CSV table of C-alpha atoms and ligand atoms in Angstrom, one decimal:
chain,number,residue,atom,x,y,z
A,1,MET,CA,17.3,11.0,38.2
A,2,SER,CA,18.0,12.6,34.8
A,3,LEU,CA,15.0,12.2,32.5
A,4,PRO,CA,15.2,12.1,28.7
A,5,LYS,CA,13.6,15.2,27.2
A,6,HIS,CA,12.7,13.1,24.2
A,7,ILE,CA,12.0,9.4,24.0
A,8,ALA,CA,11.5,7.7,20.6
A,9,ILE,CA,10.2,4.1,20.5
A,10,ILE,CA,10.3,1.5,17.8
A,11,MET,CA,7.3,-0.6,18.9
A,12,ASP,CA,8.4,-4.0,17.4
A,13,GLY,CA,7.2,-7.6,17.9
A,14,ASN,CA,3.4,-7.3,17.5
A,15,GLY,CA,3.3,-10.0,14.8
A,16,ARG,CA,5.5,-12.5,16.7
A,17,TRP,CA,3.5,-11.9,19.9
A,18,ALA,CA,0.3,-12.8,18.0
A,19,GLN,CA,2.0,-15.8,16.3
A,20,LEU,CA,3.0,-17.2,19.7
A,21,LYS,CA,-0.6,-17.1,20.7
A,22,ARG,CA,-1.6,-18.7,17.4
A,23,ARG,CA,-3.6,-15.6,16.4
A,24,PRO,CA,-3.5,-13.4,13.3
A,25,ARG,CA,-0.8,-10.7,13.2
A,26,THR,CA,-3.5,-8.0,13.4
A,27,PHE,CA,-4.4,-9.3,16.9
A,28,GLY,CA,-0.9,-8.2,17.9
A,29,HIS,CA,-1.4,-4.7,16.5
A,30,ILE,CA,-4.6,-4.3,18.5
A,31,LYS,CA,-2.9,-5.3,21.7
A,32,GLY,CA,0.1,-3.2,20.7
A,33,THR,CA,-2.2,-0.2,20.4
A,34,ARG,CA,-3.5,-0.7,24.0
A,35,VAL,CA,0.1,-0.8,25.2
A,36,ALA,CA,0.9,2.4,23.2
A,37,LYS,CA,-2.0,4.1,24.9
A,38,LYS,CA,-0.7,3.2,28.3
A,39,ILE,CA,2.9,4.2,27.6
A,40,ILE,CA,1.8,7.6,26.2
A,41,THR,CA,0.0,8.3,29.5
A,42,ASP,CA,2.9,7.0,31.6
A,43,CYS,CA,5.4,9.2,29.7
A,44,SER,CA,3.1,12.2,30.1
A,45,ARG,CA,2.6,11.7,33.8
A,46,ARG,CA,6.3,11.3,34.3
A,47,GLY,CA,7.0,14.7,32.8
A,48,ILE,CA,8.6,13.5,29.6
A,49,LYS,CA,8.3,16.4,27.1
A,50,ASN,CA,8.5,14.7,23.8
A,51,LEU,CA,7.5,11.1,22.7
A,52,THR,CA,7.8,9.9,19.1
A,53,LEU,CA,6.3,6.5,18.3
A,54,TYR,CA,7.2,4.7,15.1
A,55,ALA,CA,3.7,3.5,14.1
A,56,PHE,CA,4.1,2.9,10.4
A,57,SER,CA,7.2,3.0,8.2
A,58,THR,CA,7.4,3.7,4.5
A,59,GLU,CA,8.4,0.0,4.1
A,60,ASN,CA,5.2,-1.1,5.9
A,61,TRP,CA,3.2,-0.3,2.8
A,62,PHE,CA,4.6,-3.5,1.3
A,63,ARG,CA,2.8,-5.6,4.0
A,64,PRO,CA,-0.3,-7.6,3.0
A,65,GLN,CA,-3.2,-5.3,2.1
A,66,GLU,CA,-5.3,-6.7,4.9
A,67,GLU,CA,-2.7,-5.8,7.5
A,68,VAL,CA,-2.1,-2.3,6.1
A,69,SER,CA,-5.8,-1.6,6.1
A,70,LEU,CA,-6.2,-2.8,9.7
A,71,LEU,CA,-3.3,-0.6,10.9
A,72,MET,CA,-5.0,2.4,9.2
A,73,THR,CA,-8.3,1.5,10.9
A,74,ILE,CA,-6.6,1.2,14.2
A,75,LEU,CA,-5.0,4.7,13.8
A,76,ARG,CA,-8.3,6.3,12.8
A,77,ARG,CA,-10.1,4.6,15.7
A,78,TYR,CA,-7.4,5.6,18.1
A,79,LEU,CA,-7.5,9.2,17.1
A,80,ARG,CA,-11.3,9.4,17.1
A,81,ARG,CA,-11.6,7.8,20.5
A,82,GLU,CA,-8.6,9.2,22.3
A,83,THR,CA,-8.5,12.8,21.3
A,84,ASP,CA,-10.6,13.9,24.3
A,85,ASN,CA,-8.3,12.0,26.6
A,86,LEU,CA,-5.3,13.6,25.0
A,87,ILE,CA,-6.8,17.0,25.7
A,88,LYS,CA,-7.6,16.0,29.3
A,89,GLU,CA,-3.9,14.9,29.7
A,90,ASN,CA,-2.7,18.2,28.1
A,91,ILE,CA,-1.0,16.2,25.3
A,92,ARG,CA,-0.3,17.8,21.9
A,93,PHE,CA,-0.5,15.5,19.0
A,94,SER,CA,1.2,15.7,15.6
A,95,ILE,CA,2.7,13.4,13.0
A,96,ILE,CA,5.8,13.1,10.8
A,97,GLY,CA,5.9,11.2,7.5
A,98,ASP,CA,4.4,11.2,4.1
A,99,ILE,CA,0.8,12.1,4.8
A,100,THR,CA,-0.1,12.0,1.0
A,101,ARG,CA,-0.1,8.2,1.1
A,102,ILE,CA,-2.4,8.0,4.1
A,103,PRO,CA,-6.1,7.3,3.3
A,104,THR,CA,-8.3,10.4,3.4
A,105,ASP,CA,-10.4,9.4,6.4
A,106,VAL,CA,-7.3,8.8,8.5
A,107,ARG,CA,-5.8,12.1,7.3
A,108,GLU,CA,-9.0,13.8,8.4
A,109,ALA,CA,-8.8,12.2,11.9
A,110,ILE,CA,-5.2,13.3,12.1
A,111,ALA,CA,-6.0,16.9,11.2
A,112,LYS,CA,-8.9,17.0,13.7
A,113,SER,CA,-6.7,15.6,16.6
A,114,MET,CA,-3.9,18.0,15.8
A,115,GLU,CA,-6.3,21.0,15.7
A,116,ALA,CA,-8.1,19.9,18.9
A,117,THR,CA,-4.8,19.4,20.9
A,118,ALA,CA,-2.8,22.3,19.4
A,119,HIS,CA,-3.3,24.4,22.6
A,120,CYS,CA,-2.0,21.6,24.9
A,121,THR,CA,1.3,22.4,26.6
A,122,GLY,CA,2.3,19.0,28.2
A,123,LEU,CA,3.7,16.1,26.3
A,124,ASN,CA,4.4,16.6,22.6
A,125,LEU,CA,3.3,13.3,21.1
A,126,VAL,CA,4.4,12.5,17.6
A,127,PHE,CA,3.4,9.5,15.5
A,128,ALA,CA,5.8,8.6,12.7
A,129,LEU,CA,3.4,7.5,10.0
A,130,SER,CA,4.4,6.4,6.6
A,131,TYR,CA,7.8,7.7,7.8
A,132,GLY,CA,11.2,6.9,6.5
A,133,SER,CA,14.3,8.8,7.5
A,134,ARG,CA,16.1,8.6,4.1
A,135,GLN,CA,13.0,10.0,2.4
A,136,GLU,CA,12.8,12.8,5.1
A,137,ILE,CA,16.5,13.7,4.5
A,138,THR,CA,16.0,13.5,0.7
A,139,ASP,CA,13.0,15.9,1.0
A,140,SER,CA,15.0,18.3,3.1
A,141,VAL,CA,17.9,18.3,0.7
A,142,ARG,CA,15.5,19.1,-2.1
A,143,GLU,CA,13.9,22.0,-0.1
A,144,ILE,CA,17.3,23.5,0.7
A,145,ALA,CA,18.4,23.1,-3.0
A,146,GLN,CA,15.3,25.0,-4.0
A,147,ARG,CA,16.1,27.8,-1.6
A,148,VAL,CA,19.5,28.0,-3.1
A,149,ALA,CA,18.1,28.0,-6.6
A,150,ARG,CA,15.8,30.9,-5.7
A,151,GLY,CA,18.7,32.9,-4.4
A,152,GLU,CA,17.4,32.8,-0.8
A,153,LEU,CA,20.3,30.9,0.6
A,154,ALA,CA,24.0,30.8,-0.2
A,155,VAL,CA,25.7,27.4,-0.5
A,156,GLN,CA,28.4,28.3,2.1
A,157,ASP,CA,25.6,29.1,4.6
A,158,ILE,CA,24.3,25.6,4.6
A,159,ASP,CA,25.2,24.2,8.0
A,160,GLU,CA,23.8,21.6,10.5
A,161,SER,CA,21.2,24.0,11.8
A,162,ILE,CA,19.8,24.7,8.3
A,163,ILE,CA,19.5,21.0,7.7
A,164,ASN,CA,18.0,20.5,11.2
A,165,SER,CA,15.3,23.0,10.6
A,166,ALA,CA,14.4,21.5,7.1
A,167,LEU,CA,13.6,18.1,8.7
A,168,SER,CA,10.1,17.1,9.6
A,169,THR,CA,11.0,16.7,13.2
A,170,TYR,CA,11.8,20.4,13.6
A,171,PRO,CA,11.5,22.0,16.2
A,172,THR,CA,11.3,18.9,18.4
A,173,PRO,CA,14.7,18.3,20.0
A,174,ASP,CA,16.7,15.2,19.0
A,175,PRO,CA,15.7,12.0,20.9
A,176,ASP,CA,17.9,11.4,24.0
A,177,LEU,CA,16.7,7.8,24.3
A,178,ILE,CA,15.6,5.4,21.6
A,179,ILE,CA,13.9,2.2,22.7
A,180,ARG,CA,13.4,-0.8,20.5
A,181,THR,CA,11.5,-3.8,21.6
A,182,SER,CA,11.5,-7.5,20.5
A,183,GLY,CA,15.3,-8.1,20.4
A,184,GLU,CA,16.0,-6.4,17.1
A,185,GLN,CA,19.0,-4.1,17.3
A,186,ARG,CA,18.8,-1.7,14.4
A,187,LEU,CA,17.2,1.7,13.5
A,188,SER,CA,15.2,0.6,10.5
A,189,ASN,CA,15.2,4.0,8.8
A,190,PHE,CA,14.0,5.8,11.9
A,191,LEU,CA,15.4,9.3,12.8
A,192,LEU,CA,18.8,8.6,11.3
A,193,TRP,CA,20.0,12.2,11.4
A,194,GLN,CA,18.4,12.9,14.8
A,195,ALA,CA,19.8,9.8,16.5
A,196,ALA,CA,23.5,11.0,16.2
A,197,TYR,CA,23.9,11.2,19.9
A,198,SER,CA,20.9,9.2,21.2
A,199,GLU,CA,21.3,6.5,23.8
A,200,PHE,CA,19.9,3.2,22.7
A,201,TYR,CA,17.9,0.8,24.8
A,202,PHE,CA,17.2,-2.6,23.3
A,203,THR,CA,15.0,-5.1,25.1
A,204,ASP,CA,13.8,-8.7,24.1
A,205,VAL,CA,10.3,-7.9,25.4
A,206,LEU,CA,7.8,-7.9,22.6
A,207,TRP,CA,5.9,-4.6,22.3
A,208,PRO,CA,2.5,-6.1,23.3
A,209,ASN,CA,4.2,-7.2,26.6
A,210,PHE,CA,5.9,-3.9,27.3
A,211,THR,CA,4.8,-2.4,30.6
A,212,GLU,CA,5.4,0.6,32.8
A,213,HIS,CA,8.0,-1.5,34.6
A,214,ASP,CA,9.9,-1.9,31.3
A,215,LEU,CA,9.7,1.8,30.7
A,216,ASP,CA,11.1,2.4,34.2
A,217,GLN,CA,14.0,0.1,33.5
A,218,ALA,CA,14.8,1.9,30.2
A,219,LEU,CA,14.7,5.3,32.1
A,220,GLN,CA,17.0,3.9,34.8
A,221,VAL,CA,19.5,2.6,32.3
A,222,PHE,CA,19.4,6.0,30.5
A,223,ALA,CA,20.0,7.9,33.8
A,224,SER,CA,23.0,5.7,34.5
A,225,ARG,CA,24.7,6.4,31.2
A,226,GLN,CA,27.2,9.3,30.9
A,227,ARG,CA,26.6,11.2,27.8
A,228,ARG,CA,29.8,12.7,26.5
A,229,TYR,CA,28.8,13.8,23.0
A,230,GLY,CA,32.1,12.7,21.7
A,231,ARG,CA,34.1,14.7,24.2
A,232,VAL,CA,36.0,14.1,27.4
A,233,LEU,CA,34.2,16.1,30.1
A,234,THR,CA,33.8,16.4,33.8
A,235,ASN,CA,30.3,15.6,35.1
A,236,ASP,CA,29.1,19.2,35.6
A,237,LYS,CA,30.1,20.0,32.0
A,238,VAL,CA,28.2,16.9,30.7
A,239,GLU,CA,25.2,18.1,32.6
A,240,LYS,CA,25.4,21.6,31.1
A,241,LEU,CA,25.8,20.2,27.5
A,242,SER,CA,22.7,18.2,27.7
A,243,ASN,CA,20.6,21.2,29.0
B,301,FPP,C1,5.9,-3.8,14.5
B,301,FPP,O1,5.6,-5.1,14.8
B,301,FPP,C2,4.8,-2.9,14.6
B,301,FPP,C3,4.3,-2.2,13.6
B,301,FPP,C4,4.7,-2.3,12.2
B,301,FPP,C5,3.1,-1.3,13.8
B,301,FPP,C6,3.1,-0.6,15.2
B,301,FPP,C7,1.8,-0.1,15.4
B,301,FPP,C8,1.2,-0.2,16.5
B,301,FPP,C9,1.6,-0.8,17.8
B,301,FPP,C10,-0.1,0.4,16.6
B,301,FPP,C11,0.2,1.8,16.8
B,301,FPP,C12,-1.0,2.5,17.0
B,301,FPP,C13,-1.0,3.6,17.7
B,301,FPP,C14,-2.3,4.2,17.9
B,301,FPP,C15,0.2,4.1,18.4
B,301,FPP,P1,5.7,-6.1,13.7
B,301,FPP,O2,4.4,-6.3,13.0
B,301,FPP,O3,6.8,-5.8,12.7
B,301,FPP,O4,6.0,-7.4,14.5
B,301,FPP,P2,7.0,-8.6,14.1
B,301,FPP,O5,8.3,-8.0,13.8
B,301,FPP,O6,6.9,-9.5,15.2
B,301,FPP,O7,6.4,-9.2,12.8
């Protein structure tokens, strides 16, 4: 079975799950974190090389203060408690997003986890935190323009690979498979450039109910799709293109 080299997940539906149980939205985030922990290990043990989780978007800052604060506490706690486990599982941790908006204690926990797992060679685990793809693209355009202004880069030399390497996801390969839970079928400002040829898997399952079985289903659907990258190709050529 062909496995995606990079899975990106929009973990949606925590609030609705909690509401259905007549509990506060934050209860859904706590359960959602447990599910994320499990799925990270499942991906790692299945030999997935890269996993990006959309944990907090730039738009999420507009949520009620109490919810934002709880999400930050969850992240800090997760990193403090889980880093040893990540090392044990040979998982390297990093983040993408606007770190300057993240509270100092969470930033410290992120830095510590990144440093402690820097030597790990298994799964490359990326949390998208305070992340928005339009902001990321805007930042990369600004960086490229500055290089041009300094005379380090000629305008005619700007190509896709220059843009690619100016994005925060570099050098992680583009996601082969993007999963979104909870029935919503949109990207919500997630990896817009990087998703150009991604396969999408949408499921009605709310993130706190997402299991290893749902992951398996997504992987099976992915394996059954023929990726043509806009071309007409024979199977062996498709295989080669994706390698
Ligand atoms: C979307 O559900 C989920 C989020 C905005 C936060 C996702 C964060 C977690 C699952 C915790 C992640 C933590 C780690 C450590 C990976 P929603 O609140 O938008 O749900 P709704 O659409 O039903 O309201």
